[in-house]
XYZ file of C-alpha atoms in Angstrom:
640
model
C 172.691 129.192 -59.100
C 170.236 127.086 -60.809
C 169.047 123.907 -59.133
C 169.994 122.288 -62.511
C 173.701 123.055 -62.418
C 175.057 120.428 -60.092
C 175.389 116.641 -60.509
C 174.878 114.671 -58.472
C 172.123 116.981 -57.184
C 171.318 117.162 -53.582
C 168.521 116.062 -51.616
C 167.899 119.860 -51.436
C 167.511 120.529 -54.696
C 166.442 117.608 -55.667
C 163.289 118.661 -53.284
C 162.913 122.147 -55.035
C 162.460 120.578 -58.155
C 160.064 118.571 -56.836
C 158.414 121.353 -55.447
C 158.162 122.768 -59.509
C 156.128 119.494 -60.068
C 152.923 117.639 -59.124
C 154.027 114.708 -56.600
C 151.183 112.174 -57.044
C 152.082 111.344 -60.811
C 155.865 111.594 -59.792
C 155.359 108.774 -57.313
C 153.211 106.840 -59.951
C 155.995 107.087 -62.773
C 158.603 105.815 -60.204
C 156.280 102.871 -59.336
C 155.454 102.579 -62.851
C 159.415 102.371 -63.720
C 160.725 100.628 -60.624
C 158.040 98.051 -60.209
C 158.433 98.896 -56.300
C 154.884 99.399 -54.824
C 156.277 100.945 -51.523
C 155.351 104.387 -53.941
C 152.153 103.860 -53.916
C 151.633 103.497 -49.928
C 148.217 105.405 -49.016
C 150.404 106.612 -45.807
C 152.121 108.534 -47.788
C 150.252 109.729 -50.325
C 150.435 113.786 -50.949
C 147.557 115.603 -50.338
C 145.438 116.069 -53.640
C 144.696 119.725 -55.409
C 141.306 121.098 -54.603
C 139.214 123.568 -56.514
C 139.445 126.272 -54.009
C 143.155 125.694 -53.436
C 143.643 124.542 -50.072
C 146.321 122.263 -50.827
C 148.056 123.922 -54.144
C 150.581 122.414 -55.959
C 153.843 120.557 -54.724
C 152.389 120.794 -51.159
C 152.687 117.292 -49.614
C 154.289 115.744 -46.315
C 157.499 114.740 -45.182
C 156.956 111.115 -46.205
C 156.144 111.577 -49.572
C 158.491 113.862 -50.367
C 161.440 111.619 -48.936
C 160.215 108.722 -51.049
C 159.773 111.087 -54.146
C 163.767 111.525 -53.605
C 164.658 108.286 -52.747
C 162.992 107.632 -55.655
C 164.810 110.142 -58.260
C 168.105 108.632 -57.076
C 166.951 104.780 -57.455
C 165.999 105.742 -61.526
C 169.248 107.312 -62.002
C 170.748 106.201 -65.366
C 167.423 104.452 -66.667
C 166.866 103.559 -70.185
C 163.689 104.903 -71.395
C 163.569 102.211 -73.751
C 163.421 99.582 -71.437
C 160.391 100.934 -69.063
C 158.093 98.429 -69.673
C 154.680 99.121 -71.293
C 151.818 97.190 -68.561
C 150.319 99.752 -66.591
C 148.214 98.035 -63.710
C 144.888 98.934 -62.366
C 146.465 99.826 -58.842
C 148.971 102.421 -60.495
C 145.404 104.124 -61.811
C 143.872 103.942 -58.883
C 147.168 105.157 -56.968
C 146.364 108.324 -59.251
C 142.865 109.171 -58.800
C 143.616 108.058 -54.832
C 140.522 105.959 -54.591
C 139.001 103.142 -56.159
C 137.568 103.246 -60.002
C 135.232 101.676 -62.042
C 136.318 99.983 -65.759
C 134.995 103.124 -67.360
C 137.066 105.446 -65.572
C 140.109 102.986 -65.981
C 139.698 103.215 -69.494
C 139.085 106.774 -69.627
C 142.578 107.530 -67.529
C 144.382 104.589 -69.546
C 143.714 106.896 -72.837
C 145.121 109.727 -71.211
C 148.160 107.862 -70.669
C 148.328 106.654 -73.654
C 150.445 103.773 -73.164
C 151.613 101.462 -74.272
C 150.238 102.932 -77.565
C 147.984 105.511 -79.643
C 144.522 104.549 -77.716
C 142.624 106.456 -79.606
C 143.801 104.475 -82.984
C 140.986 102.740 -84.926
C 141.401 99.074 -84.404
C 140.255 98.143 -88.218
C 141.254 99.259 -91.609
C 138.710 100.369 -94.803
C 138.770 97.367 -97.410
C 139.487 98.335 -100.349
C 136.973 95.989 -102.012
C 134.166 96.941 -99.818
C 131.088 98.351 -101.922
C 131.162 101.619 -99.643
C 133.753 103.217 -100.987
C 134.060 105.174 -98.008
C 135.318 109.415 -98.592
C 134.918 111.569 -96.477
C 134.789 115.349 -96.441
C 135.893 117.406 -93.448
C 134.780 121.268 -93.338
C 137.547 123.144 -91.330
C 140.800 122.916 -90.492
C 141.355 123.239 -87.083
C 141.586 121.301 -83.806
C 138.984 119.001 -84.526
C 139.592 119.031 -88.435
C 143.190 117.927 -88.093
C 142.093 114.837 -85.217
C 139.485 113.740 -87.695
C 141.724 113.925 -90.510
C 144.554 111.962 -88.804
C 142.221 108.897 -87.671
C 140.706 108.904 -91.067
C 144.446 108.230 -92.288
C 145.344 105.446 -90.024
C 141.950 103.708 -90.845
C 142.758 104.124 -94.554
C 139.714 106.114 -95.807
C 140.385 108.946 -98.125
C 139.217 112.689 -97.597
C 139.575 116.120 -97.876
C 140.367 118.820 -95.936
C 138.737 122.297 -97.161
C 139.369 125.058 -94.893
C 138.554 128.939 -95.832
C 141.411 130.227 -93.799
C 145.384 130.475 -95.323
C 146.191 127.951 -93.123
C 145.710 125.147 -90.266
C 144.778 126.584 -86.962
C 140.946 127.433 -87.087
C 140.454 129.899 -84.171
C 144.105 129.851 -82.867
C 144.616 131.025 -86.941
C 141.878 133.757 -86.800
C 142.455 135.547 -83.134
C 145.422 137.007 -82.956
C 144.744 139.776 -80.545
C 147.821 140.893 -78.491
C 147.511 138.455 -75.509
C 145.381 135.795 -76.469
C 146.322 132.252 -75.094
C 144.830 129.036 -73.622
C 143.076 129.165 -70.166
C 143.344 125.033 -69.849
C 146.972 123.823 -69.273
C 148.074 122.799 -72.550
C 149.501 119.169 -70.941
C 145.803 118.071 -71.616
C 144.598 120.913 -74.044
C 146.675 118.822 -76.770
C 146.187 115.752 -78.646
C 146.671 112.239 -76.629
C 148.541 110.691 -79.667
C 151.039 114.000 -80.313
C 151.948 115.128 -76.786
C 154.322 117.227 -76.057
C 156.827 118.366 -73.013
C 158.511 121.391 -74.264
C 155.684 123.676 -73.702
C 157.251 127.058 -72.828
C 154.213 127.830 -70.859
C 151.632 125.840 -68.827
C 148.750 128.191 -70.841
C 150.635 128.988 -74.496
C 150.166 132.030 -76.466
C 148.237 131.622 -79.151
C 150.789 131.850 -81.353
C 152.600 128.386 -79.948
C 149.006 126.463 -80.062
C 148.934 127.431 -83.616
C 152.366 126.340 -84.082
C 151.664 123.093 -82.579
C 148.633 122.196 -84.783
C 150.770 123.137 -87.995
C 153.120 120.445 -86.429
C 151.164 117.767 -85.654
C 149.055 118.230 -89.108
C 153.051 118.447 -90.902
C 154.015 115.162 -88.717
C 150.930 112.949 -89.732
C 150.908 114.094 -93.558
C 147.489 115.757 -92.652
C 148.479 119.190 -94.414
C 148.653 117.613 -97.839
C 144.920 117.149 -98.124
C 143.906 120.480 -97.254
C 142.612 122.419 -99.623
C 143.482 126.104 -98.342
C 141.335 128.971 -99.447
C 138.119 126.886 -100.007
C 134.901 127.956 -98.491
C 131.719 125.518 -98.105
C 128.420 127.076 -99.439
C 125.927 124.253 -99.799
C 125.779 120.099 -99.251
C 123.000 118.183 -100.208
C 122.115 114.687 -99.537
C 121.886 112.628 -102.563
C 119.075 109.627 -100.880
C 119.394 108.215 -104.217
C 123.400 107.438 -104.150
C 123.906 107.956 -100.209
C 126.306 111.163 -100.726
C 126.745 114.499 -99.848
C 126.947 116.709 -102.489
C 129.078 119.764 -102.089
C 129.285 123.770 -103.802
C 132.820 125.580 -102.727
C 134.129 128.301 -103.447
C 137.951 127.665 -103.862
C 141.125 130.156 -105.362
C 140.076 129.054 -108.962
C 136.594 129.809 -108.315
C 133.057 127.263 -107.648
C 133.290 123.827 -107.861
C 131.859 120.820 -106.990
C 132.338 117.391 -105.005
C 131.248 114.273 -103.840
C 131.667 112.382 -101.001
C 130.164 109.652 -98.536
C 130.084 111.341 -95.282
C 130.726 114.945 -94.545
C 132.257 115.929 -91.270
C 131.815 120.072 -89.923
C 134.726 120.934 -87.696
C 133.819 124.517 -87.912
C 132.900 124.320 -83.824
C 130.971 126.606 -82.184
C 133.286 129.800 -81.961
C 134.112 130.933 -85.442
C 131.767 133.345 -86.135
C 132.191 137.241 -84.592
C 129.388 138.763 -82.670
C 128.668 142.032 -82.845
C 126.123 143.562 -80.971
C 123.572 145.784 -82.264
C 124.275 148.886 -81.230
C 122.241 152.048 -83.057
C 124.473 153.881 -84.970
C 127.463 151.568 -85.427
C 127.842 152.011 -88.928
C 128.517 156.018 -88.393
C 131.623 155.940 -86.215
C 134.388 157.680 -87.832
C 137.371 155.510 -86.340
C 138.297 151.921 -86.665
C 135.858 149.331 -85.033
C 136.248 145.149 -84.899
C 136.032 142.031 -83.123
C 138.923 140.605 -80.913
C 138.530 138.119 -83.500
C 139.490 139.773 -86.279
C 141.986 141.884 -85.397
C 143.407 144.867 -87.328
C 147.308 144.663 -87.142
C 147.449 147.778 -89.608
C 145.804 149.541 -86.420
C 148.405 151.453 -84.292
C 146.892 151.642 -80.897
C 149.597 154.048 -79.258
C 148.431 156.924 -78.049
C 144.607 156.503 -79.045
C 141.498 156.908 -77.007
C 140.572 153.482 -77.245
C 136.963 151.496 -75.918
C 136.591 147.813 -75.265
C 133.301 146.372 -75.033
C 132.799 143.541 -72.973
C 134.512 141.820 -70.463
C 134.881 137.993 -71.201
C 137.539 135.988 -71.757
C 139.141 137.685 -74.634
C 138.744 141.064 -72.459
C 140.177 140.250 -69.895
C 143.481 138.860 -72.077
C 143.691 142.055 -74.515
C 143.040 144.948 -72.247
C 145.949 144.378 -70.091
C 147.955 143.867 -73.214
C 147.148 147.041 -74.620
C 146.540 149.285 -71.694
C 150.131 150.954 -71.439
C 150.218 152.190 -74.776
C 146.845 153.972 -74.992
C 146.296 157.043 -74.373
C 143.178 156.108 -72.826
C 141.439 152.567 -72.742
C 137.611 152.652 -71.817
C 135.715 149.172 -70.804
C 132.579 149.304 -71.246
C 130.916 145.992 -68.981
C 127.495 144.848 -69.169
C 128.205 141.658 -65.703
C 131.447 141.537 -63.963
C 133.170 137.889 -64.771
C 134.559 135.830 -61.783
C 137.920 135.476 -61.791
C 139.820 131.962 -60.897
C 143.091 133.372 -59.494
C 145.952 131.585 -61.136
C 149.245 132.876 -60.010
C 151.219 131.668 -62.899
C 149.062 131.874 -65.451
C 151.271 133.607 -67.682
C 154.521 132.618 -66.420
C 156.780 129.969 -67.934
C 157.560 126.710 -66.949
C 159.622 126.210 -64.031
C 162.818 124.930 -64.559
C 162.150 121.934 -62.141
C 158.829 120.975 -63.770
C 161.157 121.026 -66.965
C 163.895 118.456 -65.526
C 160.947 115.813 -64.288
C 160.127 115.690 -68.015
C 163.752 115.135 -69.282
C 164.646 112.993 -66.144
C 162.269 110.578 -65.679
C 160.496 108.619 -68.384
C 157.084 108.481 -68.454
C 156.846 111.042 -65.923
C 154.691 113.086 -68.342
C 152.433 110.955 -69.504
C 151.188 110.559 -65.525
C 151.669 114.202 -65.320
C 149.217 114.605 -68.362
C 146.746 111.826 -66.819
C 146.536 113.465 -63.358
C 145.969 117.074 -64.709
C 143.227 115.963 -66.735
C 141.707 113.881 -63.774
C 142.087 117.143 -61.147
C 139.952 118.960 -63.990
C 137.297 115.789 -65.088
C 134.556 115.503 -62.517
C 136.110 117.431 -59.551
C 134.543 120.397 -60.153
C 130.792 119.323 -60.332
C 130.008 119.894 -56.658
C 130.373 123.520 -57.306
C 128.504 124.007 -59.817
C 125.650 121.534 -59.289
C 122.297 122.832 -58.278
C 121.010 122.094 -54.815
C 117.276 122.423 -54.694
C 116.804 123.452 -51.808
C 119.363 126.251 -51.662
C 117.820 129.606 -51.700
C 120.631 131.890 -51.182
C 120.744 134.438 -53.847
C 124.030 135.082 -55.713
C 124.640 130.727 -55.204
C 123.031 127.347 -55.773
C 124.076 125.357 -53.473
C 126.559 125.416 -50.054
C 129.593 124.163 -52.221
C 128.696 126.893 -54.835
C 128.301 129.511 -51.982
C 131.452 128.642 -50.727
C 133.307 128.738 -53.982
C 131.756 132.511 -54.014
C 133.195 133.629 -50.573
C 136.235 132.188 -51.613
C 136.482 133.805 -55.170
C 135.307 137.762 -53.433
C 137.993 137.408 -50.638
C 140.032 137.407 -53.691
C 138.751 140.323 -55.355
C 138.737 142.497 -51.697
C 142.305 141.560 -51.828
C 142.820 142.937 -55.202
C 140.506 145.997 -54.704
C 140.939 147.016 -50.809
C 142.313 150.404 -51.688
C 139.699 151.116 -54.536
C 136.107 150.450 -52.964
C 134.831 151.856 -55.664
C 136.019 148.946 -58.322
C 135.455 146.298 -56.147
C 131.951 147.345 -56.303
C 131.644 146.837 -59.667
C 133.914 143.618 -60.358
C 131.616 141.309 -58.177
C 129.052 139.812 -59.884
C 125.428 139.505 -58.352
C 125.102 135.764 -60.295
C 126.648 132.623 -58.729
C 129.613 131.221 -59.979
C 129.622 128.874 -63.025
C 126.672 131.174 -64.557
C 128.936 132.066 -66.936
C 132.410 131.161 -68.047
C 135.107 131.413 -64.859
C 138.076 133.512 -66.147
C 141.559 133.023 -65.197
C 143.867 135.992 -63.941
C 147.471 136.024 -62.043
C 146.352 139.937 -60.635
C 146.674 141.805 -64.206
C 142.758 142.826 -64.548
C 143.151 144.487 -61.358
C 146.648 146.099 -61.890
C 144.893 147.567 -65.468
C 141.975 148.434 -63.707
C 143.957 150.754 -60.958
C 145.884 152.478 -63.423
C 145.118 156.182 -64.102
C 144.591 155.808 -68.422
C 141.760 153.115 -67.525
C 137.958 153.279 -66.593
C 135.318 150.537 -66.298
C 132.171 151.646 -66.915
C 129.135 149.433 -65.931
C 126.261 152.230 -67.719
C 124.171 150.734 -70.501
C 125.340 151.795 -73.727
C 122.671 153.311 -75.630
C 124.120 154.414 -79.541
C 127.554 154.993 -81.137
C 127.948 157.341 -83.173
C 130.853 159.662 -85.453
C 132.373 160.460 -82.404
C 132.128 157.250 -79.655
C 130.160 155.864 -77.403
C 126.594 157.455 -75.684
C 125.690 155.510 -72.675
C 122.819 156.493 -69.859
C 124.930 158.244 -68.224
C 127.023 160.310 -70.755
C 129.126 160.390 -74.324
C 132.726 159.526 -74.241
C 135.162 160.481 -77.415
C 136.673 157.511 -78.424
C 139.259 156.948 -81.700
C 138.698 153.255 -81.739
C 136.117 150.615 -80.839
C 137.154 147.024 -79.889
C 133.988 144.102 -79.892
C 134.825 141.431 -77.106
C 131.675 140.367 -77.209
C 132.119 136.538 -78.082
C 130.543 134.766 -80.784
C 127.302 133.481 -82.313
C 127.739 130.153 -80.934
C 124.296 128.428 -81.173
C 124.180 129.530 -85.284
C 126.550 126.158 -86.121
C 126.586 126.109 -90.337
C 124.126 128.678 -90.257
C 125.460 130.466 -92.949
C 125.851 126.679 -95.265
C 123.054 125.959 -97.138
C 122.935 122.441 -95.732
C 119.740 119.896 -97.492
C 118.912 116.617 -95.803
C 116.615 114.144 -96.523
C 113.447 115.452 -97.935
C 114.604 118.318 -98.845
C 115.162 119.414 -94.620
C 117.072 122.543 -94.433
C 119.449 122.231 -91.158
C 119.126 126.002 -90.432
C 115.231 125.371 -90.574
C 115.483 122.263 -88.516
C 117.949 124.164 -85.626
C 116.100 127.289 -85.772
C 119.154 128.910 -83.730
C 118.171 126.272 -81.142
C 120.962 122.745 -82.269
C 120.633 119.849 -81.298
C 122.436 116.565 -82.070
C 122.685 113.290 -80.902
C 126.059 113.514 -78.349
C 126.472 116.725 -80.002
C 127.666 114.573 -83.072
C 124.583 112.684 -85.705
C 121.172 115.029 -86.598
C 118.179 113.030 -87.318
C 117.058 113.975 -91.382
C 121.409 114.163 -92.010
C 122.254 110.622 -92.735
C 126.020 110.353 -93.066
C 127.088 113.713 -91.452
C 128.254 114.209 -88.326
C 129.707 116.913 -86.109
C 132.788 118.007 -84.318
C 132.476 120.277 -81.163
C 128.824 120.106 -81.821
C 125.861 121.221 -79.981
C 126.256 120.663 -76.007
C 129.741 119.632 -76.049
C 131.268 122.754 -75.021
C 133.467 122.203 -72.128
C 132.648 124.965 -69.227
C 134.450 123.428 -66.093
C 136.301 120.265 -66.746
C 138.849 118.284 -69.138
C 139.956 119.674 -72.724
C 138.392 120.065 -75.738
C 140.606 117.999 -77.601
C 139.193 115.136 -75.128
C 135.571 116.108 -75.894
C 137.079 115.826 -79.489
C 138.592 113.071 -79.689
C 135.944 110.914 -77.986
C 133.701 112.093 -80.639
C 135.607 111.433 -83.661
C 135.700 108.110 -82.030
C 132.040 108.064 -82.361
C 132.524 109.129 -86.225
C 135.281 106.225 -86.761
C 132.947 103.711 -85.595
C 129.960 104.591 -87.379
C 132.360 104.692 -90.731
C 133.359 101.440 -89.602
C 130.067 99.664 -89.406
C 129.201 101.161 -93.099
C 132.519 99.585 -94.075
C 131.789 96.267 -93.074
C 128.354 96.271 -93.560
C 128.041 97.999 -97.166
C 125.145 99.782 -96.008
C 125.241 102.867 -97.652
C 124.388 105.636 -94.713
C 123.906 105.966 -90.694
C 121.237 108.237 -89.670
C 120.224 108.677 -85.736
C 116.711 108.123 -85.224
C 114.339 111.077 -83.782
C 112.905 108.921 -81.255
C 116.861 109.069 -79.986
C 117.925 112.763 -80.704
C 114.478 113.216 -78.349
C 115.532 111.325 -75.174
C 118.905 112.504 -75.366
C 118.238 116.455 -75.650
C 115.266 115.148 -72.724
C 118.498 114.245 -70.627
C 120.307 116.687 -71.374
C 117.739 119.942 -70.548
C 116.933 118.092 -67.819
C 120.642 118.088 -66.516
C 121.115 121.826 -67.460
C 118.884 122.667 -65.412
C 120.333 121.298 -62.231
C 123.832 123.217 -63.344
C 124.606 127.182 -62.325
C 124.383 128.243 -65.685
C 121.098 126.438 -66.655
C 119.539 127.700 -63.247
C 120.815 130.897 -64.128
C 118.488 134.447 -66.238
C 122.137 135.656 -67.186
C 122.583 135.943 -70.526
C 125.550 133.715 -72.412
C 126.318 132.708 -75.154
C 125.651 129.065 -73.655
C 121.905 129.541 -74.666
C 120.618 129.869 -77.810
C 117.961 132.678 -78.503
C 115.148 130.503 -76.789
C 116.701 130.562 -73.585
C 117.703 126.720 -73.382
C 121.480 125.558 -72.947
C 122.053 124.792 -75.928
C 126.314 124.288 -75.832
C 127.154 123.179 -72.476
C 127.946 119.192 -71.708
C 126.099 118.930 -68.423
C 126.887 115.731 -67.419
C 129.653 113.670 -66.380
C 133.220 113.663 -68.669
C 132.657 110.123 -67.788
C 129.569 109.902 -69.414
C 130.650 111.504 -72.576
C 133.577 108.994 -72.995
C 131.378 106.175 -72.648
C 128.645 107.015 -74.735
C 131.063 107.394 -77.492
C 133.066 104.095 -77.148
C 130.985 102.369 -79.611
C 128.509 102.953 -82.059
C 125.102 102.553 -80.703
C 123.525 100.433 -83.379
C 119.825 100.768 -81.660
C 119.635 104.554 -81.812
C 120.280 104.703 -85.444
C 119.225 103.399 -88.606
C 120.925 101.780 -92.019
C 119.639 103.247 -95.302
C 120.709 101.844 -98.825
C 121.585 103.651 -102.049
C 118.222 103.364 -104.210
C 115.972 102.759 -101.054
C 113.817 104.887 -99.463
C 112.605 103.007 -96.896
C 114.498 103.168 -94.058
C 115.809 99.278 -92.440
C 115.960 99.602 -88.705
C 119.198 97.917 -87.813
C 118.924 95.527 -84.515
């Protein structure tokens, strides 16, 4: 019987449910609700998470647990309506179990988002203001939509234009047979348009993609899309202070105006495909995990993958028992993060916290993303002094042994594939995949074969490698994407006539991944360095930077001053600090080859630093690292 189906419940099941849950933001909620602060004595506070999952979660002591229940009985009956709104310092603090600074109270108070929509801009456009504010936003997706829906609620009119069908962006265009999230969707969502019916703690991609069609539906954001509508040029007009824009739309070219242009295109939405001699001769089907061919029937066919990232490792076992054969052709083994329920669906006592006890998941959302924020960063940092190969530092060393006892487990029986599935590069090198034992259970069955030879040409027939040819009837690319070439293939004119594929040279750069010096008035959404490789959510990283847009809209509104543009003498220091901190991170130490770099070697998508310190340098706009220009002036006023 289901530890749901009695009422009362007892203390026994009561404690299984529990047990679904996380305790610290249980006991936080029921001193949040109760106003009783014997939940929040340090006696009794459960033993935190830890990266290399010593104390997993739902493990605590006796005490907590007893006041957990104690608890859960007390709140019977409560009105979620009347929980009040003030959450106090020591509740924060209570969550993070040690003492915080006003940035990181801010940070986790956003999270929580109560008692209101944190994120919302504090001002509204005037409608008399000389600005005339409009805004363009390229793409349609995560980022698209968040921009889209502060725009509304600060009353400045834009448009969407997205080249896809539909809303979605990436979770629109992969739609390979197991693709889903590998961050818990309670913080890989929005902060104003959370949700606690999640079937799964990682979603299919199918359910993200549902969930940005309803938040875009919910806000009125889909009614100023226009669908079908690809961006081929933008030009800055230093005359008028606009950006001048060519599409291509379902009725054919056109043109636009508008005062600031916003790309939410990201970093991951354009296929790479490697260069492989001979490509173009195979006689079978061949594509990218990104663009998936549902008119191709798998069953039965001799099938190769190549690559083994993070798409890899979610297809292949998708596909593997309907092949006749499936092939994996690996340049570096991936490490593998084992998650035991990574595609498993909510527990039933996880789901009864949510419906049971108000606010419950807005701490539940606060503390996940505070377990992920800066926890990691021992593990990853550099030590100099470290000279172990295979590891950068004791923690990272340590995270290693940890992650290959794993593997032996997997691989005792097959000496052979354990071989080959441990990578000679230290952790955090390259993206950490996430795996509940299906890699290894495809890899041991008899229809599949890694191969780790160099493959040297395709041609009619499959794949030649060093080593030998292997017949193959089709060819699947999970080989990633061209994520340093941002708008490379927009014909985007700054000031001056600067072309922004001649000033990036594959190499971007922006200031906080958002404002290009020479591109007054356009900013950028999952921009250069702002990839998230350890930590938090990308809709954080997001929405602190829209943030960043807001406020630099703002000052033009109140100001009249026709454009924003972020000085070089500030793009310079900033990429300074952030080189600087690559290189003291696993995967700027590493010679592995990612697609974190761009073609000159330097980290050119990774955030580096602190979550912390990407929140705050977003707060506000930072009047004294840009400068003001006017319509009809081409001297440029240095605001102080």
């Amino acid at each position: 019987m289901s530890v749901l189906d009695s009422e009362p419940l007892m203390e026994s099941e009561l404690a299984e449910i529990i047990g679904h849950g996380e305790l610290v933001p249980l006991l936080a909620a029921l001193a949040h609700l109760t106003g009783d602060r014997r939940y929040l004595d340090p006696e009794s506070r459960p033993r935190s998470v830890t990266v290399l999952g010593r104390a997993v979660a739902g493990a605590t002591d006796d005490a907590a647990l007893e006041l957990a229940i104690s608890g859960l009985k007390a709140i019977s009956g409560t009105d979620p309506d009347a929980v009040g709104s003030t959450v106090d310092r020591e509740l924060i603090e209570y969550l993070v179990g040690a003492p915080i600074d006003d940035g990181t109270e801010d940070m986790l108070r956003y999270q929580l988002g109560m008692p209101h929509d944190q994120g919302a801009p504090r001002w509204q456009a005037s409608t008399s203001s000389e600005a005339g504010l409009s805004v363009a936003i390229i793409g349609a997706g995560m980022s698209g939509i968040l921009m889209a829906r502060r725009l509304d609620q600060a009353g400045i009119p834009y448009t969407v234009f997205e080249r896809n069908a539909d809303i979605g962006g990436v979770w629109y265009e992969n739609t390979y047979p197991g693709c889903r999230v590998d961050t818990t969707n309670y913080i890989y969502s929005y902060s104003f348009a959370t949700r606690d019916n999640w079937t799964h703690d990682f979603s299919l991609q199918q359910a993200v993609r549902d969930y940005l069609g309803e938040v875009a539906a919910e806000y009125g954001v889909d009614r100023n899309v226009r669908f079908g509508t690809e961006l081929l040029a933008a030009t800055y007009n230093e005359a008028s202070c606009t950006w001048q824009l060519k599409l291509d739309g379902p009725d054919g070219p056109y043109e636009a105006e508008f005062s600031a242009m916003v790309s939410a295109v990201g970093q991951l939405n354009q296929p790479k495909i490697p260069d492989v001699p001979g490509l173009d001769s195979f006689a079978g089907p061949a594509f990218h995990t990104a663009r998936w061919e549902q008119d191709v029937d798998l069953t039965g066919k001799r099938v190769a993958v190549i690559g083994t990232g993070a798409s890899a490792y979610q297809v292949i076992p998708a596909i593997a028992d309907r092949v006749e054969s499936l092939t994996i052709f690996q340049r570096s083994a991936p490490w593998m993060e084992w998650t035991p329920a990574y595609t498993d669906e909510v527990k039933p006592g996880l789901r009864w916290l949510f419906e049971n006890v108000p606010t419950y998941s807005q701490w539940y959302r606060a503390y996940q993303f505070w377990i992920t924020a800066d926890a990691r960063r021992p593990y990853y940092s550099v030590d100099p002094t470290w000279d172990r190969p295979g590891s950068v530092s004791a923690e990272n060393e340590e995270l290693r042994q940890h992650l290959v006892s794993g593997l032996e487990r997997q691989y005792q029986d097959r000496p052979d594939l354990l071989e080959q599935v441990i990578p000679s590069y230290a952790p955090y090198s390259k993206r950490l995949l996430r795996d509940n034992g299906q890699w290894a259970k495809t890899l041991h069955r008899p229809n599949v074969r890694l191969v780790s030879d160099h493959i040297e040409a395709i041609d009619e027939q499959g794949v030649r490698t060093s080593a030998e040819h292997i017949d193959v009837d089709v060819i699947i690319f999970a080989t990633g994407f061209r994520a340093s070439e941002i708008l490379a293939q927009v014909d985007v004119t700054g000031t001056n006539g600067l072309k922004l594929r001649d000033e990036w040279a594959g190499d971007p750069k922006a200031y906080m991944g958002v404002a290009v010096p020479g591109f007054p008035n356009m900013f950028c959404l999952y921009g250069p360095n702002t990839n998230v490789v350890v930590s938090s959510s990308l809709f954080f990283f997001s929405e602190s930077a829209v943030n960043l847009v807001i406020s630099a809209l703002e000052h033009l509104d109140k100001t009249g001053a026709g454009a924003v543009e972020c000085t070089r003498e500030t793009l310079d220091r900033f990429v300074a600090e952030i080189d600087e901190a690559s290189e003291l991170t696993a995967w700027g130490a590493s010679n592995e080859s990612t697609w974190y770099k761009s073609a000159s070697g330097r980290v050119s998508q990774n955030w580096p630093l602190r979550v912390l310190d990407y929140w705050s340098g977003t707060r506000e706009f930072p009047l004294d690292k840009f400068q003001v220009l006017r319509p009809a002036v081409r001297d440029l006023e240095v605001a102080r």
